Tab-separated table of C-alpha atoms in Angstrom:
chain	number	residue	atom	x	y	z
A	166	MET	CA	52.848	-13.191	113.421
A	167	VAL	CA	51.276	-14.184	110.131
A	168	THR	CA	49.365	-17.451	110.108
A	169	ASN	CA	49.504	-19.726	107.108
A	170	VAL	CA	45.806	-20.594	106.936
A	171	THR	CA	45.457	-19.482	103.326
A	172	ASN	CA	48.659	-20.840	101.846
A	173	LEU	CA	48.664	-23.852	99.531
A	174	SER	CA	50.121	-26.164	102.152
A	175	ARG	CA	51.529	-26.094	105.656
A	176	SER	CA	55.039	-26.299	104.283
A	177	GLY	CA	56.989	-23.433	102.790
A	178	LEU	CA	59.147	-25.965	100.955
A	179	TYR	CA	56.071	-27.478	99.279
A	180	ASP	CA	54.879	-24.029	98.169
A	181	TRP	CA	58.360	-23.187	96.886
A	182	MET	CA	58.504	-26.467	94.915
A	183	ALA	CA	54.966	-25.980	93.557
A	184	GLN	CA	55.916	-22.551	92.275
A	185	ARG	CA	59.124	-23.822	90.662
A	186	VAL	CA	57.440	-26.812	89.008
A	187	SER	CA	54.602	-24.610	87.764
A	188	ALA	CA	57.162	-22.144	86.365
A	189	VAL	CA	58.831	-24.944	84.393
A	190	LEU	CA	55.475	-26.057	82.986
A	191	LEU	CA	54.562	-22.470	82.053
A	192	ALA	CA	57.933	-22.028	80.332
A	193	ALA	CA	57.504	-25.305	78.419
A	194	TYR	CA	54.050	-24.212	77.217
A	195	VAL	CA	55.294	-20.802	76.076
A	196	LEU	CA	58.303	-22.345	74.313
A	197	PHE	CA	56.054	-24.879	72.583
A	198	LEU	CA	53.694	-22.145	71.348
A	199	LEU	CA	56.602	-19.994	70.173
A	200	GLY	CA	58.131	-22.969	68.377
A	201	TYR	CA	54.793	-23.773	66.761
A	202	LEU	CA	54.358	-20.181	65.591
A	203	ILE	CA	57.895	-20.078	64.184
A	204	ALA	CA	57.438	-23.446	62.442
A	205	HIS	CA	54.142	-22.305	60.872
A	206	PRO	CA	54.786	-18.764	59.571
A	207	GLY	CA	51.596	-18.626	57.469
A	208	LEU	CA	49.391	-19.939	60.274
A	209	THR	CA	45.688	-19.812	59.500
A	210	PHE	CA	42.776	-19.801	61.906
A	211	ALA	CA	41.838	-23.322	60.810
A	212	GLU	CA	45.338	-24.638	61.671
A	213	TRP	CA	45.313	-22.844	65.021
A	214	GLN	CA	41.853	-24.214	65.808
A	215	GLY	CA	43.011	-27.655	64.690
A	216	LEU	CA	45.915	-27.534	67.131
A	217	PHE	CA	43.686	-26.599	70.062
A	218	SER	CA	40.971	-29.092	69.124
A	219	GLN	CA	43.341	-32.025	69.724
A	220	ASN	CA	42.932	-33.670	73.138
A	221	TRP	CA	46.657	-33.718	73.938
A	222	MET	CA	46.823	-29.942	73.409
A	223	ARG	CA	43.706	-29.396	75.511
A	224	ILE	CA	45.223	-31.446	78.323
A	225	PHE	CA	48.569	-29.623	78.002
A	226	SER	CA	46.702	-26.304	78.079
A	227	LEU	CA	44.593	-27.396	81.061
A	228	LEU	CA	47.718	-28.443	82.989
A	229	THR	CA	49.233	-25.081	82.137
A	230	LEU	CA	46.098	-23.317	83.372
A	231	VAL	CA	46.325	-25.238	86.671
A	232	ALA	CA	50.042	-24.398	86.892
A	233	LEU	CA	49.263	-20.725	86.286
A	234	SER	CA	46.672	-20.771	89.075
A	235	VAL	CA	49.057	-22.459	91.518
A	236	HIS	CA	51.913	-20.153	90.560
A	237	ALA	CA	49.779	-17.039	90.928
A	238	TRP	CA	48.273	-18.126	94.253
A	239	VAL	CA	51.655	-18.876	95.850
A	240	GLY	CA	53.035	-15.581	94.549
A	241	MET	CA	50.093	-13.469	95.720
A	242	TRP	CA	50.005	-15.247	99.092
A	243	THR	CA	53.714	-14.530	99.539
A	244	ILE	CA	53.270	-10.875	98.606
A	245	SER	CA	50.316	-10.461	100.947
A	246	THR	CA	52.032	-12.083	103.919
A	247	ASP	CA	55.271	-10.187	103.313
A	248	TYR	CA	53.844	-6.709	102.790
A	249	LEU	CA	50.362	-6.596	104.317
A	250	THR	CA	51.574	-6.934	107.896
A	251	PRO	CA	50.635	-5.269	111.185
A	252	MET	CA	53.959	-3.423	111.065
A	253	ALA	CA	53.002	-1.854	107.727
A	254	LEU	CA	49.234	-1.458	108.163
A	255	GLY	CA	48.554	-1.535	111.880
A	256	LYS	CA	45.601	-3.353	113.393
A	257	SER	CA	43.708	-3.578	110.104
A	258	ALA	CA	46.409	-5.718	108.462
A	259	THR	CA	44.608	-9.036	108.974
A	260	VAL	CA	41.387	-7.736	107.420
A	261	VAL	CA	43.219	-6.093	104.511
A	262	ARG	CA	45.283	-9.248	103.913
A	263	PHE	CA	42.161	-11.434	104.017
A	264	LEU	CA	40.300	-9.171	101.585
A	265	PHE	CA	43.314	-9.035	99.265
A	266	GLN	CA	43.616	-12.836	99.288
A	267	ALA	CA	39.858	-13.261	98.813
A	268	VAL	CA	39.844	-10.956	95.775
A	269	CYS	CA	42.918	-12.712	94.326
A	270	GLY	CA	41.368	-16.144	94.929
A	271	LEU	CA	38.071	-15.126	93.355
A	272	ALA	CA	39.821	-13.599	90.336
A	273	MET	CA	41.949	-16.731	89.855
A	274	PHE	CA	38.864	-18.955	90.110
A	275	VAL	CA	36.974	-16.848	87.550
A	276	PHE	CA	39.940	-16.846	85.162
A	277	PHE	CA	40.384	-20.605	85.588
A	278	VAL	CA	36.716	-21.374	84.876
A	279	TRP	CA	36.740	-18.959	81.939
A	280	GLY	CA	39.886	-20.627	80.565
A	281	VAL	CA	38.318	-24.089	80.860
A	282	GLN	CA	35.197	-22.867	79.065
A	283	ILE	CA	37.303	-21.421	76.259
A	284	LEU	CA	39.551	-24.473	76.057
A	285	TRP	CA	36.863	-27.150	76.034
A	286	GLY	CA	34.416	-25.055	73.991
A	287	ILE	CA	36.601	-25.412	70.870
A	288	ARG	CA	35.004	-27.758	68.330
């Protein structure tokens, strides 16, 4: 049996909802950026920097970065608990699953911090 110590919550429904809500936010962000690029065909670096220097865009981007982290964590947790099982890997499954989740968590943390530095470093 797989324990849910490393999932986002103790409820599968909550994780499912978090992934769906984060997917909607990610889609809205991508659609906004595509719309902006289509509406500004001769986009210059100064205009692009101007867009991302506005607080509302920074907040929208930060929310999207949080949504991406949540979405990725729920997805990777689901993959690890579905496929890295004792039936597939034998007695080492728990260690392999823990290491996989630790590497994924560390990578997501590094990418999140890096994204915040990039986002709030724009002047």
